[in-house]
Amino acid sequence: MASRPEVQAPPEIFYNDVEARKYTSSSRIIEIQAKLSERALELLALPDDGVPRLLLDIGCGSGLSGETLSENGHTWIGLDISPSMLDIALEREAEGDLLLSDMGQGLGLRPGVIDGAISISAVQWLCNADKSSHEPRLRLKAFFGSLYKCLARGARAVFQVYPESIAQRELILGSAMRAGFAGGVVVDFPHSSKSRKEYLVLTCGPPSVSTAVPKGKGEDGESSSEDSSGDEDNQTVSISDRHRPKKKQKLNRRGKGREWVMRKKDQMRRKGNVVPPDTKYTARKRKARF
Amino acid sequence: MRLLTHNMLSSNIKGVTNGFPLGIVVEKVIEKPVEMNPDFLKNMFAKIEWKALVDASRSMGYAELPDQVDSSMLDSVEFLQRFHHALLELHLEEGALVCPETGRKFPVNKGIPNMLLHEDEV
């Protein structure tokens, strides 16, 4: 298993020319980044009046997330610590302005001018101490403090993060709250290990109706009522069956049936996997042709 | 870097109380025409520090902006065009930004200002 980039090297060194190049050549990375930024923009909940806003893209990298912002008509300023990534952004002709800057040193922006901020997979880098002078707590404080200042009142900031552990998530969220933000974590596809994505949704200003944290996608609110007790009995039987020698297994059960297939497909959908649509052919038996 | 960004940036060196506006050392200016969006300009107008924008555009060699403005001028297309040109079409390609208090220079290369601080400035 590939280890997390955060533990390999500091961001300005990890994202060297080779690593940055991947962000133009890999269509998979591009697609994922576009999806994440689209969702982040959705969570940003900008007023739907067609007026372009001035947004901030923190850890903009090669400008992939910025592209989504441009497509939606917004003007953005991106900042990143890796010069190689910014070079790629120039190559891709990113429409926003780019800054070479370290978010842990605080954002040098005038108060109250930014209409919203997004950040895709960047904030967790702040939890690392890559130099002897780095103190994650202070860097997080500087970052969130300066962000709070430069956001307009009522503006939102959405960070997609990959926290390493619960403690790390608490550290990030705690720093945000201490800086004065209201909000919380939105988890998309919480049941899936691959599609699970966490978004920190923060609102600038005192708590109000608008600061309520939106619901994650694919969240299983209702308890699965389909699991009737009869089904459970069947399942236990089949599991105990599995340990018997092949010949002695009971063969009287006629397949799993449509109901079982539908339940499994539902489960996979909740996990965020790609599942073929349900049709009249779903779980139908094949004709005996031979 | 556009003047829009310049108008938002301030120096955040430790101990600096008023890091705005950053001075501009011009080596190369380029112009990239973009489509004008009056809604965006009207939205931004309230947030722009006008004097800083006028000074910055003059140092970049564009002297068409008036010294005094009020929001009623936003109805004039001619004014909007000038405002749009100064704010979004002028790019500082090479040069530097200068902190008004300490005189520290932030170099601008290929249109990207290097705002990284040294360890003793944080």
mmCIF file of C-alpha atoms in Angstrom:
data_model
loop_
_atom_site.group_PDB
_atom_site.id
_atom_site.type_symbol
_atom_site.label_atom_id
_atom_site.label_comp_id
_atom_site.label_asym_id
_atom_site.label_seq_id
_atom_site.Cartn_x
_atom_site.Cartn_y
_atom_site.Cartn_z
ATOM 1 C CA MET A 1 0.000 0.000 0.000
ATOM 2 C CA ALA A 2 1.310 3.393 -0.919
ATOM 3 C CA SER A 3 1.878 5.486 2.151
ATOM 4 C CA ARG A 4 0.376 8.918 2.531
ATOM 5 C CA PRO A 5 2.256 11.703 0.729
ATOM 6 C CA GLU A 6 2.142 13.740 3.938
ATOM 7 C CA VAL A 7 4.544 11.384 5.695
ATOM 8 C CA GLN A 8 7.010 11.163 2.799
ATOM 9 C CA ALA A 9 8.255 14.735 2.435
ATOM 10 C CA PRO A 10 7.221 18.365 2.922
ATOM 11 C CA PRO A 11 4.766 19.568 0.245
ATOM 12 C CA GLU A 12 7.190 21.858 -1.568
ATOM 13 C CA ILE A 13 9.578 18.913 -1.959
ATOM 14 C CA PHE A 14 7.067 16.092 -2.483
ATOM 15 C CA TYR A 15 5.335 17.923 -5.313
ATOM 16 C CA ASN A 16 8.448 18.188 -7.467
ATOM 17 C CA ASP A 17 8.450 18.334 -11.260
ATOM 18 C CA VAL A 18 7.824 14.604 -11.600
ATOM 19 C CA GLU A 19 4.949 14.470 -9.142
ATOM 20 C CA ALA A 20 3.460 17.676 -10.538
ATOM 21 C CA ARG A 21 3.597 16.275 -14.061
ATOM 22 C CA LYS A 22 1.209 13.514 -12.990
ATOM 23 C CA TYR A 23 -1.444 16.152 -12.514
ATOM 24 C CA THR A 24 -1.534 16.916 -16.222
ATOM 25 C CA SER A 25 -1.046 13.403 -17.522
ATOM 26 C CA SER A 26 -3.318 11.300 -15.331
ATOM 27 C CA SER A 27 -6.938 11.556 -16.404
ATOM 28 C CA ARG A 28 -7.920 9.692 -13.242
ATOM 29 C CA ILE A 29 -6.416 12.336 -10.963
ATOM 30 C CA ILE A 30 -7.981 15.078 -13.062
ATOM 31 C CA GLU A 31 -11.404 13.458 -12.841
ATOM 32 C CA ILE A 32 -11.203 12.944 -9.084
ATOM 33 C CA GLN A 33 -10.027 16.507 -8.493
ATOM 34 C CA ALA A 34 -12.808 17.884 -10.671
ATOM 35 C CA LYS A 35 -15.407 15.856 -8.776
ATOM 36 C CA LEU A 36 -14.083 16.951 -5.401
ATOM 37 C CA SER A 37 -14.013 20.600 -6.331
ATOM 38 C CA GLU A 38 -17.482 20.434 -7.818
ATOM 39 C CA ARG A 39 -18.798 19.028 -4.565
ATOM 40 C CA ALA A 40 -16.854 21.617 -2.560
ATOM 41 C CA LEU A 41 -18.369 24.383 -4.655
ATOM 42 C CA GLU A 42 -21.807 22.884 -4.051
ATOM 43 C CA LEU A 43 -21.198 22.870 -0.294
ATOM 44 C CA LEU A 44 -20.013 26.464 -0.491
ATOM 45 C CA ALA A 45 -23.672 27.323 -1.172
ATOM 46 C CA LEU A 46 -23.048 30.623 -2.912
ATOM 47 C CA PRO A 47 -26.208 32.627 -3.607
ATOM 48 C CA ASP A 48 -27.666 31.522 -6.913
ATOM 49 C CA ASP A 49 -27.905 34.884 -8.673
ATOM 50 C CA GLY A 50 -25.410 34.443 -11.465
ATOM 51 C CA VAL A 51 -23.030 37.066 -10.068
ATOM 52 C CA PRO A 52 -19.419 35.837 -10.233
ATOM 53 C CA ARG A 53 -17.695 35.814 -6.849
ATOM 54 C CA LEU A 54 -14.125 36.235 -5.760
ATOM 55 C CA LEU A 55 -13.045 32.885 -4.338
ATOM 56 C CA LEU A 56 -9.873 31.607 -2.784
ATOM 57 C CA ASP A 57 -8.377 28.243 -3.681
ATOM 58 C CA ILE A 58 -6.013 27.175 -0.927
ATOM 59 C CA GLY A 59 -3.455 24.647 -2.103
ATOM 60 C CA CYS A 60 -4.537 25.173 -5.702
ATOM 61 C CA GLY A 61 -1.681 23.063 -7.061
ATOM 62 C CA SER A 62 -1.880 22.772 -10.813
ATOM 63 C CA GLY A 63 -5.138 24.660 -10.953
ATOM 64 C CA LEU A 64 -7.396 21.644 -11.462
ATOM 65 C CA SER A 65 -9.846 22.766 -8.800
ATOM 66 C CA GLY A 66 -9.643 26.310 -10.086
ATOM 67 C CA GLU A 67 -10.752 25.086 -13.484
ATOM 68 C CA THR A 68 -14.056 24.003 -11.939
ATOM 69 C CA LEU A 69 -14.420 27.451 -10.376
ATOM 70 C CA SER A 70 -13.735 29.140 -13.711
ATOM 71 C CA GLU A 71 -16.238 26.895 -15.447
ATOM 72 C CA ASN A 72 -18.849 28.100 -12.989
ATOM 73 C CA GLY A 73 -17.948 31.674 -13.868
ATOM 74 C CA HIS A 74 -16.160 32.667 -10.683
ATOM 75 C CA THR A 75 -12.944 34.594 -10.351
ATOM 76 C CA TRP A 76 -10.392 33.022 -8.076
ATOM 77 C CA ILE A 77 -7.023 33.507 -6.466
ATOM 78 C CA GLY A 78 -5.037 30.344 -5.882
ATOM 79 C CA LEU A 79 -2.139 29.821 -3.552
ATOM 80 C CA ASP A 80 0.242 26.922 -3.219
ATOM 81 C CA ILE A 81 3.625 26.217 -1.687
ATOM 82 C CA SER A 82 4.987 24.098 -4.524
ATOM 83 C CA PRO A 83 6.619 26.056 -7.388
ATOM 84 C CA SER A 84 6.527 22.974 -9.641
ATOM 85 C CA MET A 85 2.775 22.670 -9.273
ATOM 86 C CA LEU A 86 2.315 26.368 -10.014
ATOM 87 C CA ASP A 87 4.435 25.971 -13.150
ATOM 88 C CA ILE A 88 2.019 23.294 -14.302
ATOM 89 C CA ALA A 89 -0.859 25.636 -13.518
ATOM 90 C CA LEU A 90 0.743 28.247 -15.779
ATOM 91 C CA GLU A 91 1.127 25.630 -18.478
ATOM 92 C CA ARG A 92 -2.542 24.708 -18.167
ATOM 93 C CA GLU A 93 -3.347 28.413 -18.463
ATOM 94 C CA ALA A 94 -5.245 28.629 -15.217
ATOM 95 C CA GLU A 95 -7.559 31.606 -15.297
ATOM 96 C CA GLY A 96 -7.086 32.647 -11.695
ATOM 97 C CA ASP A 97 -4.153 34.498 -10.225
ATOM 98 C CA LEU A 98 -1.537 32.362 -8.551
ATOM 99 C CA LEU A 99 0.494 33.057 -5.435
ATOM 100 C CA LEU A 100 3.472 31.157 -4.098
ATOM 101 C CA SER A 101 2.641 31.151 -0.430
ATOM 102 C CA ASP A 102 2.613 28.966 2.665
ATOM 103 C CA MET A 103 -0.821 28.763 4.270
ATOM 104 C CA GLY A 104 0.790 27.970 7.626
ATOM 105 C CA GLN A 105 2.357 31.417 7.632
ATOM 106 C CA GLY A 106 -1.057 33.023 7.420
ATOM 107 C CA LEU A 107 -2.717 34.548 4.369
ATOM 108 C CA GLY A 108 -1.678 38.086 3.594
ATOM 109 C CA LEU A 109 -5.038 39.357 2.433
ATOM 110 C CA ARG A 110 -7.103 42.399 3.299
ATOM 111 C CA PRO A 111 -9.994 41.825 5.742
ATOM 112 C CA GLY A 112 -13.458 40.930 4.498
ATOM 113 C CA VAL A 113 -12.789 40.780 0.754
ATOM 114 C CA ILE A 114 -13.132 37.096 -0.127
ATOM 115 C CA ASP A 115 -16.579 35.624 -0.892
ATOM 116 C CA GLY A 116 -15.639 32.017 -0.212
ATOM 117 C CA ALA A 117 -12.731 29.625 0.030
ATOM 118 C CA ILE A 118 -12.213 26.055 -1.069
ATOM 119 C CA SER A 119 -9.313 23.727 -0.550
ATOM 120 C CA ILE A 120 -8.949 20.240 -1.981
ATOM 121 C CA SER A 121 -6.787 17.766 -0.066
ATOM 122 C CA ALA A 122 -4.465 20.366 1.379
ATOM 123 C CA VAL A 123 -5.235 21.326 4.963
ATOM 124 C CA GLN A 124 -4.001 18.040 6.437
ATOM 125 C CA TRP A 125 -0.479 19.071 5.395
ATOM 126 C CA LEU A 126 -0.593 21.677 8.141
ATOM 127 C CA CYS A 127 -0.577 18.929 10.780
ATOM 128 C CA ASN A 128 3.003 18.013 9.887
ATOM 129 C CA ALA A 129 6.076 19.623 11.364
ATOM 130 C CA ASP A 130 8.493 19.541 8.438
ATOM 131 C CA LYS A 131 10.971 22.036 9.807
ATOM 132 C CA SER A 132 12.247 22.557 13.318
ATOM 133 C CA SER A 133 10.476 25.900 13.395
ATOM 134 C CA HIS A 134 7.128 24.324 12.501
ATOM 135 C CA GLU A 135 4.559 23.873 15.232
ATOM 136 C CA PRO A 136 1.322 22.432 13.776
ATOM 137 C CA ARG A 137 -0.885 24.105 16.367
ATOM 138 C CA LEU A 138 0.553 27.543 15.681
ATOM 139 C CA ARG A 139 0.473 27.028 11.922
ATOM 140 C CA LEU A 140 -3.174 25.952 12.032
ATOM 141 C CA LYS A 141 -3.950 28.938 14.231
ATOM 142 C CA ALA A 142 -2.199 31.344 11.857
ATOM 143 C CA PHE A 143 -3.997 29.813 8.882
ATOM 144 C CA PHE A 144 -7.525 29.787 10.287
ATOM 145 C CA GLY A 145 -7.068 33.157 12.013
ATOM 146 C CA SER A 146 -5.995 34.890 8.810
ATOM 147 C CA LEU A 147 -8.652 33.077 6.778
ATOM 148 C CA TYR A 148 -11.379 34.210 9.172
ATOM 149 C CA LYS A 149 -10.204 37.775 8.792
ATOM 150 C CA CYS A 150 -10.108 37.856 5.011
ATOM 151 C CA LEU A 151 -13.514 36.178 4.482
ATOM 152 C CA ALA A 152 -16.595 38.348 4.164
ATOM 153 C CA ARG A 153 -19.192 37.983 6.907
ATOM 154 C CA GLY A 154 -21.369 34.941 6.344
ATOM 155 C CA ALA A 155 -18.966 33.551 3.733
ATOM 156 C CA ARG A 156 -18.178 29.879 3.774
ATOM 157 C CA ALA A 157 -14.990 27.894 3.514
ATOM 158 C CA VAL A 158 -15.068 24.260 2.396
ATOM 159 C CA PHE A 159 -12.019 22.070 2.837
ATOM 160 C CA GLN A 160 -11.837 18.548 1.536
ATOM 161 C CA VAL A 161 -9.404 16.814 3.862
ATOM 162 C CA TYR A 162 -7.856 13.417 4.386
ATOM 163 C CA PRO A 163 -7.179 13.367 8.121
ATOM 164 C CA GLU A 164 -4.788 10.634 9.169
ATOM 165 C CA SER A 165 -6.600 9.900 12.412
ATOM 166 C CA ILE A 166 -9.443 11.061 14.601
ATOM 167 C CA ALA A 167 -6.980 13.100 16.637
ATOM 168 C CA GLN A 168 -5.878 14.938 13.519
ATOM 169 C CA ARG A 169 -9.447 15.739 12.544
ATOM 170 C CA GLU A 170 -10.096 17.038 16.046
ATOM 171 C CA LEU A 171 -6.964 19.175 15.852
ATOM 172 C CA ILE A 172 -8.009 20.774 12.552
ATOM 173 C CA LEU A 173 -11.627 21.276 13.586
ATOM 174 C CA GLY A 174 -10.609 22.584 17.014
ATOM 175 C CA SER A 175 -8.295 25.186 15.490
ATOM 176 C CA ALA A 176 -11.057 26.309 13.145
ATOM 177 C CA MET A 177 -13.531 26.687 16.004
ATOM 178 C CA ARG A 178 -11.036 28.634 18.102
ATOM 179 C CA ALA A 179 -10.532 31.026 15.181
ATOM 180 C CA GLY A 180 -14.273 31.771 15.362
ATOM 181 C CA PHE A 181 -15.659 29.575 12.593
ATOM 182 C CA ALA A 182 -18.933 27.722 12.985
ATOM 183 C CA GLY A 183 -19.634 24.504 11.144
ATOM 184 C CA GLY A 184 -18.578 20.892 11.100
ATOM 185 C CA VAL A 185 -17.634 17.881 9.043
ATOM 186 C CA VAL A 186 -19.704 16.528 6.145
ATOM 187 C CA VAL A 187 -18.894 12.939 5.215
ATOM 188 C CA ASP A 188 -19.845 11.651 1.764
ATOM 189 C CA PHE A 189 -20.258 7.892 1.367
ATOM 190 C CA PRO A 190 -19.352 7.057 4.983
ATOM 191 C CA HIS A 191 -19.736 3.308 4.388
ATOM 192 C CA SER A 192 -17.190 3.101 1.623
ATOM 193 C CA SER A 193 -13.470 2.942 2.142
ATOM 194 C CA LYS A 194 -12.690 4.281 -1.344
ATOM 195 C CA SER A 195 -15.344 6.870 -2.043
ATOM 196 C CA ARG A 196 -15.498 8.164 1.527
ATOM 197 C CA LYS A 197 -14.698 11.863 1.475
ATOM 198 C CA GLU A 198 -14.625 14.329 4.305
ATOM 199 C CA TYR A 199 -15.404 18.000 3.910
ATOM 200 C CA LEU A 200 -14.930 20.621 6.577
ATOM 201 C CA VAL A 201 -17.693 23.150 6.077
ATOM 202 C CA LEU A 202 -16.958 26.349 7.979
ATOM 203 C CA THR A 203 -18.982 29.530 8.144
ATOM 204 C CA CYS A 204 -17.567 32.878 9.037
ATOM 205 C CA GLY A 205 -19.505 34.702 11.710
ATOM 206 C CA PRO A 206 -21.841 33.799 14.578
ATOM 207 C CA PRO A 207 -23.969 30.632 14.357
ATOM 208 C CA SER A 208 -27.262 31.079 12.514
ATOM 209 C CA VAL A 209 -29.575 29.105 10.291
ATOM 210 C CA SER A 210 -27.136 29.275 7.425
ATOM 211 C CA THR A 211 -24.384 27.667 9.472
ATOM 212 C CA ALA A 212 -26.221 24.354 9.743
ATOM 213 C CA VAL A 213 -23.980 21.661 8.304
ATOM 214 C CA PRO A 214 -25.418 20.086 5.138
ATOM 215 C CA LYS A 215 -25.950 16.375 4.904
ATOM 216 C CA GLY A 216 -23.423 14.082 3.285
ATOM 217 C CA LYS A 217 -24.155 12.052 0.165
ATOM 218 C CA GLY A 218 -24.954 8.368 0.470
ATOM 219 C CA GLU A 219 -25.499 8.666 4.185
ATOM 220 C CA ASP A 220 -27.672 5.858 5.526
ATOM 221 C CA GLY A 221 -30.199 7.756 7.611
ATOM 222 C CA GLU A 222 -32.963 5.149 7.906
ATOM 223 C CA SER A 223 -32.163 1.805 9.452
ATOM 224 C CA SER A 224 -32.292 -0.929 6.862
ATOM 225 C CA SER A 225 -35.830 -2.239 7.321
ATOM 226 C CA GLU A 226 -35.428 -4.828 4.558
ATOM 227 C CA ASP A 227 -33.460 -7.054 6.905
ATOM 228 C CA SER A 228 -36.351 -9.145 8.104
ATOM 229 C CA SER A 229 -35.676 -11.827 10.681
ATOM 230 C CA GLY A 230 -36.385 -14.588 8.177
ATOM 231 C CA ASP A 231 -33.560 -13.398 5.974
ATOM 232 C CA GLU A 232 -31.161 -13.367 8.845
ATOM 233 C CA ASP A 233 -31.990 -17.006 9.596
ATOM 234 C CA ASN A 234 -31.253 -17.890 6.011
ATOM 235 C CA GLN A 235 -27.938 -16.115 6.169
ATOM 236 C CA THR A 236 -26.792 -17.947 9.264
ATOM 237 C CA VAL A 237 -27.683 -21.233 7.686
ATOM 238 C CA SER A 238 -25.730 -20.489 4.576
ATOM 239 C CA ILE A 239 -22.687 -19.420 6.563
ATOM 240 C CA SER A 240 -22.675 -22.629 8.615
ATOM 241 C CA ASP A 241 -23.195 -24.450 5.346
ATOM 242 C CA ARG A 242 -20.036 -22.999 3.940
ATOM 243 C CA HIS A 243 -17.860 -24.904 6.395
ATOM 244 C CA ARG A 244 -19.291 -28.269 5.451
ATOM 245 C CA PRO A 245 -17.598 -30.401 2.827
ATOM 246 C CA LYS A 246 -18.842 -29.500 -0.655
ATOM 247 C CA LYS A 247 -20.760 -32.728 -1.151
ATOM 248 C CA LYS A 248 -22.723 -32.386 2.063
ATOM 249 C CA GLN A 249 -23.840 -28.823 1.484
ATOM 250 C CA LYS A 250 -27.573 -28.479 1.182
ATOM 251 C CA LEU A 251 -28.486 -27.798 -2.385
ATOM 252 C CA ASN A 252 -32.177 -27.218 -1.848
ATOM 253 C CA ARG A 253 -31.842 -23.407 -1.700
ATOM 254 C CA ARG A 254 -32.746 -22.066 -5.115
ATOM 255 C CA GLY A 255 -30.163 -19.324 -5.663
ATOM 256 C CA LYS A 256 -30.190 -16.034 -3.862
ATOM 257 C CA GLY A 257 -33.240 -14.528 -5.560
ATOM 258 C CA ARG A 258 -34.079 -11.080 -6.838
ATOM 259 C CA GLU A 259 -34.665 -9.595 -3.392
ATOM 260 C CA TRP A 260 -31.154 -10.509 -2.264
ATOM 261 C CA VAL A 261 -29.565 -9.130 -5.415
ATOM 262 C CA MET A 262 -31.466 -5.849 -5.064
ATOM 263 C CA ARG A 263 -30.367 -5.520 -1.464
ATOM 264 C CA LYS A 264 -26.738 -6.128 -2.374
ATOM 265 C CA LYS A 265 -26.906 -3.627 -5.225
ATOM 266 C CA ASP A 266 -28.388 -1.066 -2.864
ATOM 267 C CA GLN A 267 -25.579 -1.703 -0.429
ATOM 268 C CA MET A 268 -22.960 -1.185 -3.139
ATOM 269 C CA ARG A 269 -24.669 2.003 -4.267
ATOM 270 C CA ARG A 270 -24.542 3.371 -0.741
ATOM 271 C CA LYS A 271 -20.838 2.672 -0.728
ATOM 272 C CA GLY A 272 -20.560 4.769 -3.861
ATOM 273 C CA ASN A 273 -19.610 1.934 -6.195
ATOM 274 C CA VAL A 274 -20.709 1.924 -9.804
ATOM 275 C CA VAL A 275 -23.682 -0.451 -10.025
ATOM 276 C CA PRO A 276 -25.612 -1.357 -13.189
ATOM 277 C CA PRO A 277 -29.203 -0.073 -13.230
ATOM 278 C CA ASP A 278 -32.101 -2.257 -12.069
ATOM 279 C CA THR A 279 -34.115 -3.693 -14.953
ATOM 280 C CA LYS A 280 -36.578 -6.507 -15.456
ATOM 281 C CA TYR A 281 -33.598 -8.710 -16.294
ATOM 282 C CA THR A 282 -31.958 -8.148 -12.911
ATOM 283 C CA ALA A 283 -31.376 -11.516 -11.192
ATOM 284 C CA ARG A 284 -33.369 -13.367 -13.834
ATOM 285 C CA LYS A 285 -32.288 -16.908 -14.575
ATOM 286 C CA ARG A 286 -30.631 -17.667 -17.880
ATOM 287 C CA LYS A 287 -32.365 -19.985 -20.293
ATOM 288 C CA ALA A 288 -31.088 -23.540 -20.347
ATOM 289 C CA ARG A 289 -29.723 -23.535 -23.880
ATOM 290 C CA PHE A 290 -27.822 -26.783 -24.005
ATOM 291 C CA MET B 1 -0.785 38.811 -11.390
ATOM 292 C CA ARG B 2 -3.755 41.065 -11.944
ATOM 293 C CA LEU B 3 -4.332 44.290 -10.045
ATOM 294 C CA LEU B 4 -7.413 42.645 -8.519
ATOM 295 C CA THR B 5 -5.094 40.362 -6.605
ATOM 296 C CA HIS B 6 -2.732 43.210 -5.822
ATOM 297 C CA ASN B 7 -5.663 45.082 -4.320
ATOM 298 C CA MET B 8 -6.390 42.149 -1.988
ATOM 299 C CA LEU B 9 -2.825 41.356 -0.963
ATOM 300 C CA SER B 10 -1.153 42.808 2.067
ATOM 301 C CA SER B 11 2.155 42.071 3.695
ATOM 302 C CA ASN B 12 1.850 39.750 6.663
ATOM 303 C CA ILE B 13 5.373 39.972 7.993
ATOM 304 C CA LYS B 14 5.468 39.704 11.779
ATOM 305 C CA GLY B 15 5.185 43.104 13.440
ATOM 306 C CA VAL B 16 3.865 44.935 10.382
ATOM 307 C CA THR B 17 0.634 46.693 11.344
ATOM 308 C CA ASN B 18 -0.352 48.162 7.996
ATOM 309 C CA GLY B 19 0.944 46.058 5.130
ATOM 310 C CA PHE B 20 -1.347 47.599 2.514
ATOM 311 C CA PRO B 21 -0.926 48.603 -0.245
ATOM 312 C CA LEU B 22 2.150 46.818 -1.499
ATOM 313 C CA GLY B 23 4.378 48.912 -3.717
ATOM 314 C CA ILE B 24 4.993 47.692 -7.257
ATOM 315 C CA VAL B 25 8.364 47.454 -8.982
ATOM 316 C CA VAL B 26 7.609 46.970 -12.663
ATOM 317 C CA GLU B 27 9.902 45.102 -15.013
ATOM 318 C CA LYS B 28 7.376 43.705 -17.447
ATOM 319 C CA VAL B 29 3.648 44.261 -17.857
ATOM 320 C CA ILE B 30 1.449 42.273 -20.202
ATOM 321 C CA GLU B 31 -2.166 42.684 -21.195
ATOM 322 C CA LYS B 32 -4.543 39.769 -21.606
ATOM 323 C CA PRO B 33 -7.965 40.730 -22.909
ATOM 324 C CA VAL B 34 -10.850 39.040 -21.097
ATOM 325 C CA GLU B 35 -14.588 39.409 -21.392
ATOM 326 C CA MET B 36 -16.156 42.100 -19.229
ATOM 327 C CA ASN B 37 -18.758 41.121 -16.660
ATOM 328 C CA PRO B 38 -20.565 44.204 -15.278
ATOM 329 C CA ASP B 39 -22.156 42.188 -12.426
ATOM 330 C CA PHE B 40 -18.783 41.104 -11.144
ATOM 331 C CA LEU B 41 -17.381 44.615 -11.384
ATOM 332 C CA LYS B 42 -20.326 46.044 -9.448
ATOM 333 C CA ASN B 43 -19.921 43.343 -6.824
ATOM 334 C CA MET B 44 -16.193 44.020 -6.499
ATOM 335 C CA PHE B 45 -16.448 47.809 -6.558
ATOM 336 C CA ALA B 46 -17.430 47.996 -2.891
ATOM 337 C CA LYS B 47 -14.433 45.905 -1.886
ATOM 338 C CA ILE B 48 -11.781 47.691 -3.913
ATOM 339 C CA GLU B 49 -9.487 50.201 -2.246
ATOM 340 C CA TRP B 50 -9.760 52.779 -4.991
ATOM 341 C CA LYS B 51 -6.651 54.816 -4.238
ATOM 342 C CA ALA B 52 -4.481 51.719 -4.206
ATOM 343 C CA LEU B 53 -5.914 50.624 -7.554
ATOM 344 C CA VAL B 54 -5.329 54.021 -9.145
ATOM 345 C CA ASP B 55 -1.749 54.188 -7.848
ATOM 346 C CA ALA B 56 -1.051 50.627 -8.941
ATOM 347 C CA SER B 57 -2.480 51.122 -12.436
ATOM 348 C CA ARG B 58 -0.427 54.324 -12.832
ATOM 349 C CA SER B 59 2.759 52.522 -11.868
ATOM 350 C CA MET B 60 1.896 49.939 -14.517
ATOM 351 C CA GLY B 61 1.549 52.709 -17.086
ATOM 352 C CA TYR B 62 -2.236 53.034 -17.273
ATOM 353 C CA ALA B 63 -3.439 56.479 -16.225
ATOM 354 C CA GLU B 64 -7.061 56.464 -17.396
ATOM 355 C CA LEU B 65 -8.696 55.890 -14.008
ATOM 356 C CA PRO B 66 -10.250 58.929 -12.276
ATOM 357 C CA ASP B 67 -9.005 59.918 -8.795
ATOM 358 C CA GLN B 68 -12.442 60.258 -7.265
ATOM 359 C CA VAL B 69 -15.223 57.752 -7.750
ATOM 360 C CA ASP B 70 -18.659 57.006 -6.392
ATOM 361 C CA SER B 71 -21.054 54.184 -7.082
ATOM 362 C CA SER B 72 -23.170 56.240 -9.498
ATOM 363 C CA MET B 73 -20.322 56.069 -12.018
ATOM 364 C CA LEU B 74 -20.890 52.331 -12.339
ATOM 365 C CA ASP B 75 -23.726 53.053 -14.779
ATOM 366 C CA SER B 76 -21.305 54.509 -17.295
ATOM 367 C CA VAL B 77 -20.070 51.881 -19.757
ATOM 368 C CA GLU B 78 -16.930 53.862 -20.453
ATOM 369 C CA PHE B 79 -15.993 53.882 -16.783
ATOM 370 C CA LEU B 80 -16.750 50.185 -16.444
ATOM 371 C CA GLN B 81 -14.458 49.433 -19.351
ATOM 372 C CA ARG B 82 -11.585 51.373 -17.822
ATOM 373 C CA PHE B 83 -12.207 49.783 -14.438
ATOM 374 C CA HIS B 84 -12.334 46.353 -16.056
ATOM 375 C CA HIS B 85 -9.131 46.928 -17.985
ATOM 376 C CA ALA B 86 -7.193 48.094 -14.927
ATOM 377 C CA LEU B 87 -8.553 45.432 -12.605
ATOM 378 C CA LEU B 88 -8.500 42.305 -14.760
ATOM 379 C CA GLU B 89 -6.520 42.822 -17.955
ATOM 380 C CA LEU B 90 -3.241 44.319 -16.751
ATOM 381 C CA HIS B 91 -0.852 41.640 -15.539
ATOM 382 C CA LEU B 92 2.395 42.205 -13.698
ATOM 383 C CA GLU B 93 4.556 39.541 -15.324
ATOM 384 C CA GLU B 94 7.986 40.315 -13.910
ATOM 385 C CA GLY B 95 8.938 42.644 -11.088
ATOM 386 C CA ALA B 96 8.407 42.786 -7.352
ATOM 387 C CA LEU B 97 5.968 43.783 -4.650
ATOM 388 C CA VAL B 98 7.323 45.926 -1.831
ATOM 389 C CA CYS B 99 6.111 45.906 1.764
ATOM 390 C CA PRO B 100 5.219 49.536 2.618
ATOM 391 C CA GLU B 101 6.574 49.328 6.168
ATOM 392 C CA THR B 102 9.704 47.217 5.988
ATOM 393 C CA GLY B 103 10.633 47.631 2.335
ATOM 394 C CA ARG B 104 10.945 43.871 1.976
ATOM 395 C CA LYS B 105 10.630 42.801 -1.660
ATOM 396 C CA PHE B 106 8.456 39.911 -2.785
ATOM 397 C CA PRO B 107 9.724 38.942 -6.243
ATOM 398 C CA VAL B 108 7.209 38.314 -9.031
ATOM 399 C CA ASN B 109 8.290 35.730 -11.601
ATOM 400 C CA LYS B 110 6.200 34.568 -14.536
ATOM 401 C CA GLY B 111 3.288 36.413 -13.001
ATOM 402 C CA ILE B 112 3.475 34.545 -9.693
ATOM 403 C CA PRO B 113 4.399 36.598 -6.624
ATOM 404 C CA ASN B 114 6.550 34.736 -4.139
ATOM 405 C CA MET B 115 4.909 35.550 -0.808
ATOM 406 C CA LEU B 116 6.885 32.978 1.204
ATOM 407 C CA LEU B 117 8.278 34.470 4.394
ATOM 408 C CA HIS B 118 11.623 33.711 5.995
ATOM 409 C CA GLU B 119 11.515 31.973 9.332
ATOM 410 C CA ASP B 120 12.305 35.144 11.284
ATOM 411 C CA GLU B 121 9.421 36.987 9.610
ATOM 412 C CA VAL B 122 6.671 34.618 10.735
#
